[in-house]
Tab-separated table of C-alpha atoms in Angstrom:
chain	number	residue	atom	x	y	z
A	1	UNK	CA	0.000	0.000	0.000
A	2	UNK	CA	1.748	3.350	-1.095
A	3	UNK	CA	0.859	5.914	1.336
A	4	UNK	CA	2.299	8.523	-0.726
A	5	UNK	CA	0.701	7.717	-3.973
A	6	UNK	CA	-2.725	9.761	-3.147
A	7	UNK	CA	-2.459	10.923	-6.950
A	8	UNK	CA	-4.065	7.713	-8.043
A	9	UNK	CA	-7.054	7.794	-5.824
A	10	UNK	CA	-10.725	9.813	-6.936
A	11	UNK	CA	-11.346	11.134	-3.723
A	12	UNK	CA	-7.649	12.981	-4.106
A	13	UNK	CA	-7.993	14.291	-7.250
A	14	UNK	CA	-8.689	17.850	-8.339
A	15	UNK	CA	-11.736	18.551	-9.489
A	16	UNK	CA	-11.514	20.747	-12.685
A	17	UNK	CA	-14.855	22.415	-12.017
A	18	UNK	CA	-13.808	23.955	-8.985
A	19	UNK	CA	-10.479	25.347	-9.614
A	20	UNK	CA	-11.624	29.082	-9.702
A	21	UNK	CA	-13.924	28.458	-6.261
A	22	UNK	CA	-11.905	31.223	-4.208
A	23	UNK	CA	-12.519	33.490	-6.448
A	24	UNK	CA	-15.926	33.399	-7.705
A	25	UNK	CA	-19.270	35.067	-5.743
A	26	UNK	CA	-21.101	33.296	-2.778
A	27	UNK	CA	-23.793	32.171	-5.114
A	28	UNK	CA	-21.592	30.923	-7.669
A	29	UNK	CA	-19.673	28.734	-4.826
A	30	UNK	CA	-22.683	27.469	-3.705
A	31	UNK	CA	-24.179	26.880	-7.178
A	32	UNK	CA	-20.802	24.671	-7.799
A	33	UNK	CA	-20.981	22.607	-4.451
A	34	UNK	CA	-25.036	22.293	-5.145
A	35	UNK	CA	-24.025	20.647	-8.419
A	36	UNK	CA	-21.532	18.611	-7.347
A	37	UNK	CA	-23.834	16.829	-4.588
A	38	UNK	CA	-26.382	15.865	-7.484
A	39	UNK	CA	-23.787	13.326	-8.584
A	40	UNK	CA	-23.750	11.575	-5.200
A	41	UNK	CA	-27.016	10.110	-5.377
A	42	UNK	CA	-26.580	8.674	-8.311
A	43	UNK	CA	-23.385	6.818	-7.564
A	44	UNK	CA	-25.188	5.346	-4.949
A	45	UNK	CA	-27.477	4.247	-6.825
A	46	UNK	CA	-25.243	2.349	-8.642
A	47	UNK	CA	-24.285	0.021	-5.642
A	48	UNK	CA	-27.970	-0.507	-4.799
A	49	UNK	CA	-27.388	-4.417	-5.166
A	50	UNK	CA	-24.716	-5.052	-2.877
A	51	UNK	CA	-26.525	-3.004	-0.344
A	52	UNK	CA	-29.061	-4.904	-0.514
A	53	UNK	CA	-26.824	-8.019	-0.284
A	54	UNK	CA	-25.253	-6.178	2.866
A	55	UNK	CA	-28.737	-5.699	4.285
A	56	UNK	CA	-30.480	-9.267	3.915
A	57	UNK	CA	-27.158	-11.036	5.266
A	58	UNK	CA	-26.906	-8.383	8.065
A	59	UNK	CA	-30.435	-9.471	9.090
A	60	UNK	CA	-29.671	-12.753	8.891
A	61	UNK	CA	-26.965	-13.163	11.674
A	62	UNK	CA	-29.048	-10.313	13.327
A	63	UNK	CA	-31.902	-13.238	13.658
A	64	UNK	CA	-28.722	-15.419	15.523
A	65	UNK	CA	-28.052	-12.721	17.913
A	66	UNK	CA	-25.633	-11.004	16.205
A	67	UNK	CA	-24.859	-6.759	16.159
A	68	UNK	CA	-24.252	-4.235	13.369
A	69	UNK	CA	-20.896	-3.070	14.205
A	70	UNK	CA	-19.304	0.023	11.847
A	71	UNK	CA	-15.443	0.768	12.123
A	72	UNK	CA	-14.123	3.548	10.629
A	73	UNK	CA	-11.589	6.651	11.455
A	74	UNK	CA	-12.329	10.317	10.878
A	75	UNK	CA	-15.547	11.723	9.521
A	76	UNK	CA	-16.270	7.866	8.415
A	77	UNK	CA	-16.161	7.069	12.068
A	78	UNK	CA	-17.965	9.433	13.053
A	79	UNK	CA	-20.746	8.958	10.357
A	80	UNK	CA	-21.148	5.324	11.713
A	81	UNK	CA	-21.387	6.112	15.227
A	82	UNK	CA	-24.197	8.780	14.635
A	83	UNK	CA	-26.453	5.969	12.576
A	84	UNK	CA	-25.379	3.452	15.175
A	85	UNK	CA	-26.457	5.909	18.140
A	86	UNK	CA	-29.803	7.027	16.170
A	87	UNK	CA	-30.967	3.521	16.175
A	88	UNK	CA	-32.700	2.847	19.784
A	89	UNK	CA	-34.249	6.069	19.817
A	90	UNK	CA	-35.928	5.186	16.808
A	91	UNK	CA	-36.363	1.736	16.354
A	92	UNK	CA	-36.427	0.871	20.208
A	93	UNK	CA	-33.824	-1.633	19.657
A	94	UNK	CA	-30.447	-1.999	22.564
A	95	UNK	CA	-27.643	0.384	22.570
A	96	UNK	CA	-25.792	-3.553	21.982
A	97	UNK	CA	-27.580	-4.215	18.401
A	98	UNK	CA	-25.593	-1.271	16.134
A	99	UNK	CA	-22.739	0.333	17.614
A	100	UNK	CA	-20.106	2.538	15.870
A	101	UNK	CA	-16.345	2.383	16.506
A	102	UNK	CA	-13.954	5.175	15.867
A	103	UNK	CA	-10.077	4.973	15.713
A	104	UNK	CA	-8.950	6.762	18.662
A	105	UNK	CA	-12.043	5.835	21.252
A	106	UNK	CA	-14.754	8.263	21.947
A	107	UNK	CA	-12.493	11.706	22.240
A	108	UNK	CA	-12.037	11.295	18.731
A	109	UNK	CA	-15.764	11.652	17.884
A	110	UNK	CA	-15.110	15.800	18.756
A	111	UNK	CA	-11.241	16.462	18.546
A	112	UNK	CA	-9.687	14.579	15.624
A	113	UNK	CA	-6.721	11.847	15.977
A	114	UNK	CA	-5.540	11.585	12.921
A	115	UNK	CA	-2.263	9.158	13.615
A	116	UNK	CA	-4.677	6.604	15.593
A	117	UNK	CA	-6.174	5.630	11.505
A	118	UNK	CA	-2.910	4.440	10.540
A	119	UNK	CA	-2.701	1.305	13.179
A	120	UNK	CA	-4.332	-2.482	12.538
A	121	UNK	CA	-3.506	-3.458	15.819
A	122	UNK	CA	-5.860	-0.464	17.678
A	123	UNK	CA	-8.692	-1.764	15.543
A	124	UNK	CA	-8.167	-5.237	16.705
A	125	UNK	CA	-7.684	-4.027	20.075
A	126	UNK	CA	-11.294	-2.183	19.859
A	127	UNK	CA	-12.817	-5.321	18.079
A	128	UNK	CA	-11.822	-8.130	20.699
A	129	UNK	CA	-13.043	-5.520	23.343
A	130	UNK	CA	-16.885	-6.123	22.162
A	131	UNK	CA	-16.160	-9.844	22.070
A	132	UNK	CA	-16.881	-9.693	18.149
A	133	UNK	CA	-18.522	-13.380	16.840
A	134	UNK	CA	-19.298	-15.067	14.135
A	135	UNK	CA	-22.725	-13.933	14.171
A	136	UNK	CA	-21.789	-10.196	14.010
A	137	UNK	CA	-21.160	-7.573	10.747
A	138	UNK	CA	-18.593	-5.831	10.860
A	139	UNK	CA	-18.826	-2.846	8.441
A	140	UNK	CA	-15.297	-0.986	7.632
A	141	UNK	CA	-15.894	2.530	6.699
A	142	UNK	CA	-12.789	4.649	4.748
A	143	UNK	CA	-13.579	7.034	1.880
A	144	UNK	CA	-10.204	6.612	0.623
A	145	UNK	CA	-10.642	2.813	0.613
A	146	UNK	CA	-7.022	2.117	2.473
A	147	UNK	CA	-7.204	3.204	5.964
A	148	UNK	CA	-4.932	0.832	8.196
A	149	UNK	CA	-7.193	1.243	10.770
A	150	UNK	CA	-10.061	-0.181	9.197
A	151	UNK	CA	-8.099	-2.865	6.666
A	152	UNK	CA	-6.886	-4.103	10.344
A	153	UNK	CA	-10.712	-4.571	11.948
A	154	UNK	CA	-11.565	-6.154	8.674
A	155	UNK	CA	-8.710	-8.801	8.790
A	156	UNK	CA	-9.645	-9.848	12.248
A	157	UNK	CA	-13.670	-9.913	11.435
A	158	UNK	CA	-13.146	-12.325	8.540
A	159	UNK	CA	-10.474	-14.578	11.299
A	160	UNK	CA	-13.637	-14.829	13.724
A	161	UNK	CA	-16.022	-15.555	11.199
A	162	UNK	CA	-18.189	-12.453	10.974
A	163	UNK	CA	-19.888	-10.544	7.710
A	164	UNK	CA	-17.507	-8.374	6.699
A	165	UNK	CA	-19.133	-5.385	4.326
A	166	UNK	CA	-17.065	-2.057	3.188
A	167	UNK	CA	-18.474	1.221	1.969
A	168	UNK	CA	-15.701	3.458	0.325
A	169	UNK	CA	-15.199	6.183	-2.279
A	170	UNK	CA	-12.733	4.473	-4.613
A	171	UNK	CA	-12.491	1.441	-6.847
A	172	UNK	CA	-10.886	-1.871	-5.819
A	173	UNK	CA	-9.292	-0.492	-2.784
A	174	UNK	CA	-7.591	-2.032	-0.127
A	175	UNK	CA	-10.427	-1.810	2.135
A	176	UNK	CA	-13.029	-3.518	-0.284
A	177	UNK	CA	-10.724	-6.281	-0.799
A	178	UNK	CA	-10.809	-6.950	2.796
A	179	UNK	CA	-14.499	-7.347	2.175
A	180	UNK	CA	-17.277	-10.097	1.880
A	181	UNK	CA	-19.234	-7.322	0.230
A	182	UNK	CA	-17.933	-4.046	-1.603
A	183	UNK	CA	-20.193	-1.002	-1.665
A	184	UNK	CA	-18.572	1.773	-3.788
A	185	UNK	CA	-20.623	4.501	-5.055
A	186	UNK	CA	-17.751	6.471	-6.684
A	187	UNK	CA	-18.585	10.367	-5.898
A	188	UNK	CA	-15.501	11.706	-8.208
A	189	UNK	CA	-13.381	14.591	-6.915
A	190	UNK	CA	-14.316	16.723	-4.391
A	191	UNK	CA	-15.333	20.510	-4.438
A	192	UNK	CA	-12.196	21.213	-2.317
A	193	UNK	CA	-9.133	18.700	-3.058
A	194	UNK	CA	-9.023	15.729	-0.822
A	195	UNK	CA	-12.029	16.977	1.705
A	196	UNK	CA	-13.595	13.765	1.964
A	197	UNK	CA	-16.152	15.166	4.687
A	198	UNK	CA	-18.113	16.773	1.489
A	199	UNK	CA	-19.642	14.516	-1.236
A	200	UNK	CA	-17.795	10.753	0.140
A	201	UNK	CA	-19.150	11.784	3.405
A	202	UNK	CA	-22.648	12.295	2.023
A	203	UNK	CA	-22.440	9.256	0.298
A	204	UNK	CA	-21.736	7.292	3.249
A	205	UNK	CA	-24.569	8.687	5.067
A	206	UNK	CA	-26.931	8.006	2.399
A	207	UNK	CA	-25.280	3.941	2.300
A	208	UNK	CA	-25.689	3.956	6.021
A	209	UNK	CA	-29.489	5.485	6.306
A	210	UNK	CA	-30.130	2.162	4.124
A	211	UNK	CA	-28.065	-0.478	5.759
A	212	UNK	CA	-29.784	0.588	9.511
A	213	UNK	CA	-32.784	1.791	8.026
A	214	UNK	CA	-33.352	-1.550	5.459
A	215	UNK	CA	-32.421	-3.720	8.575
A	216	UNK	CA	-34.868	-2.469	11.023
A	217	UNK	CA	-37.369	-2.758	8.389
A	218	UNK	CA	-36.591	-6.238	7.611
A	219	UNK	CA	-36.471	-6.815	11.669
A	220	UNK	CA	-40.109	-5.744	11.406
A	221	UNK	CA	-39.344	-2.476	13.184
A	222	UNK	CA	-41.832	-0.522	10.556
A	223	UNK	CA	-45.544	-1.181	9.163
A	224	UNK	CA	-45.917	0.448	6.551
A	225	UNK	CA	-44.274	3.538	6.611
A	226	UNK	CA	-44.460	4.177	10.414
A	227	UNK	CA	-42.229	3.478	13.458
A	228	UNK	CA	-43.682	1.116	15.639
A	229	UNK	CA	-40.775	0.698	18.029
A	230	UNK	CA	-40.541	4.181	18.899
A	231	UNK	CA	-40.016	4.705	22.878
A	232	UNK	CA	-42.188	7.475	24.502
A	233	UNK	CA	-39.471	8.769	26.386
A	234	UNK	CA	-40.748	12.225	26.375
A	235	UNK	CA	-43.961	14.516	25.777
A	236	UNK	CA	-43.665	14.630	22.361
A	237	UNK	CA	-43.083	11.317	21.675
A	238	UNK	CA	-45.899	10.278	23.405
A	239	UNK	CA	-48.220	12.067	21.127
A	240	UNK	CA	-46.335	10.593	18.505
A	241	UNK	CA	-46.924	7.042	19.503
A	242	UNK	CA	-51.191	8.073	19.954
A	243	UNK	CA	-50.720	9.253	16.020
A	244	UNK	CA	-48.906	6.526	14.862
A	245	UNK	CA	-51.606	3.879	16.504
A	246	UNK	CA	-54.459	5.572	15.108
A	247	UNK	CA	-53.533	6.019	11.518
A	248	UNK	CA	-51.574	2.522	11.467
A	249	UNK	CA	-55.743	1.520	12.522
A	250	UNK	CA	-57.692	4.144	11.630
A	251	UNK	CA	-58.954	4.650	15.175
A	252	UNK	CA	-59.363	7.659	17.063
A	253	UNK	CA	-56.389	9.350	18.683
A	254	UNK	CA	-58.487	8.820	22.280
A	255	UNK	CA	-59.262	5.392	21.525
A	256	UNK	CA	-55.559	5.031	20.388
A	257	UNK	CA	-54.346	6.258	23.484
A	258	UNK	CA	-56.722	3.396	25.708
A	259	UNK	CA	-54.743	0.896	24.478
A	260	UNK	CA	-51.396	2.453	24.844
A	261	UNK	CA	-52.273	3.016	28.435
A	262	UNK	CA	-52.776	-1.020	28.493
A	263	UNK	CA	-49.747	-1.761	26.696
A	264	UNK	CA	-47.883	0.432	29.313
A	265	UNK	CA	-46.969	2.335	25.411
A	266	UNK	CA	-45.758	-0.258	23.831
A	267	UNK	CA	-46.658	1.392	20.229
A	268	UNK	CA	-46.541	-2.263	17.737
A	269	UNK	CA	-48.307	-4.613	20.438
A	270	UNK	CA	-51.417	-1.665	20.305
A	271	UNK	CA	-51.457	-1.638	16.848
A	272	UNK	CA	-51.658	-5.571	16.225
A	273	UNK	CA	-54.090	-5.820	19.233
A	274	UNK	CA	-56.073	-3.783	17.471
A	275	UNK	CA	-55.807	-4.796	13.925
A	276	UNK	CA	-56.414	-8.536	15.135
A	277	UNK	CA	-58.801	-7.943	17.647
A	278	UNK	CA	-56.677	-10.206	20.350
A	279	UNK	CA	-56.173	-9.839	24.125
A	280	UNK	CA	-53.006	-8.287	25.236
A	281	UNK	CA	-51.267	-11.732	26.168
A	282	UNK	CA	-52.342	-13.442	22.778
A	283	UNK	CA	-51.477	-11.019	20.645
A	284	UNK	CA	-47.493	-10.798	22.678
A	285	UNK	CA	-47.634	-14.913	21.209
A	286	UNK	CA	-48.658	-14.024	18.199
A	287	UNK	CA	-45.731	-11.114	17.642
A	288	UNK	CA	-42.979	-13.341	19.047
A	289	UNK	CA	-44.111	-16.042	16.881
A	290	UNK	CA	-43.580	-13.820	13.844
A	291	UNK	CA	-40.523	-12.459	15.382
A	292	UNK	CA	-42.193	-9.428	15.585
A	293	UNK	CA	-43.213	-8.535	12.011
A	294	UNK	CA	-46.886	-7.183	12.326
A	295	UNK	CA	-47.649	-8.130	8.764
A	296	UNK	CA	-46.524	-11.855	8.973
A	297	UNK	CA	-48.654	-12.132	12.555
A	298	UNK	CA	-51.358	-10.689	10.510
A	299	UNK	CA	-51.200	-13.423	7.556
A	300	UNK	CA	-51.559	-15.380	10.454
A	301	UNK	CA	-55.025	-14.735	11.375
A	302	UNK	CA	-56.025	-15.075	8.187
């Protein structure tokens, strides 16, 4: 791996439409970083298959009690710890199920560390700490595609046995190699040479709303459209939970908020009481039989 070959990789390169960008007006600058975030979308949409690959294999060991773990250094780490740490606030799931790991340990999250990316044995270090398993992913985050740091956790991963999936910038890195699955969207130079915080780092964020967001779905986390995990852990999310019950059932927000109060708020046993028309107890059978998929306990009934 030539660390001093940066040349060679797209997310070093100069971009030619931005060479006058200090010297333009505001509008213009913004006009030119506008246009260059269209093309993000669309090279993730190019890797749609092998994240959906990433997501039905990630549910799979999920189902054998394994965890969603994402490894990265820099903005990459700190991309995966903020889907990791938006998951059980949304989706109700434990703080254990998807959890982000950043080279340096948590200080890094808010004061960067730069030299800790460039060590394979930290990452292993960090990995054996959450007593990684076969059953776990393991998802190794680098924009450039050959951070040590994250080629290291990889290595180890695929020694224990667990999914390994990478989402980088460039083509046939180092990191993807290291890889069960690859998932590249190619975002092409960025506004400002080498700031891989700008278009990589919305690309990442647009891989990793999928990968949490496709899981929990495929966990049975959503009907329809709607959260139905979601903890009432304040005022607003209360009212949330009344809406979400009603217009998953088309029942009144009052009526809605009777069976919450019996369910001690516990939003997707309401909903499939009252879709089903079973007691509280039968209905909990029911949703663990399904593993907790409302539309599979409904096909049930049927």
């Amino acid at each position: 791996m030539d660390k001093l070959n940066l040349g060679k990789l797209t997310t070093e390169s100069r971009n030619q439409d931005t060479l006058d960008i200090d010297k333009i007006s505001t509008i213009e600058m913004v006009k030119k970083i506008n246009n260059e975030d269209k093309k993000v979308a669309l090279a993730v949409e190019k890797e749609l298959p092998q994240i959906a690959k990433a997501i039905d294999e990630i549910v799979e060991r999920i189902h054998k009690g394994g965890r969603l773990i994402y490894i990265g250094a820099g903005t990459s780490g700190r991309l995966g710890i903020l889907d990791a740490s938006e998951c059980p606030p949304t989706y109700g799931v434990s703080e254990e199920l998807v959890q982000g790991i950043i080279a340096g340990g948590q200080e890094a999250i808010l004061r960067a560390k730069e030299g800790a990316e460039d060590s394979k044995e930290l990452a292993i270090i960090d990995l054996k700490e959450k007593s990684l398993n076969e059953n776990d992913t393991v998802v190794g985050l680098a924009a450039s595609g050959r951070t040590p740091y994250v080629i290291g956790g990889l290595e180890y991963a695929n020694e224990i046995g667990s999914l390994t999936v990478s989402v980088t910038c460039n083509k046939d890195s180092d990191v993807s190699k290291e890889a069960s699955i690859s998932i590249a969207p190619v975002v092409g130079a960025e506004v400002i040479t080498g700031s891989t915080r700008l278009k990589s780092g919305t690309a990442q964020k647009l891989v990793l709303n999928m990968l949490s967001t496709g899981t929990m779905i495929k966990l049975g986390k959503v009907y329809g459209n709607l959260m139905i995990d979601v903890k009432s852990t304040n005022e607003k999310l209360v009212e949330r939970a009344k809406k979400i019950v009603s217009e998953a059932t088309g029942v009144s927000i009052s009526e809605a908020s009777l069976v919450l109060d019996d369910t001690e708020f516990d939003v997707k046993l309401a909903i499939f009481m009252i879709l089903s028309n079973l007691k509280k107890e039968e209905a909990k059978v029911k949703l663990q039989e399904s593993r907790g998929y409302i539309a599979n306990a409904l096909k049930s009934e049927i």
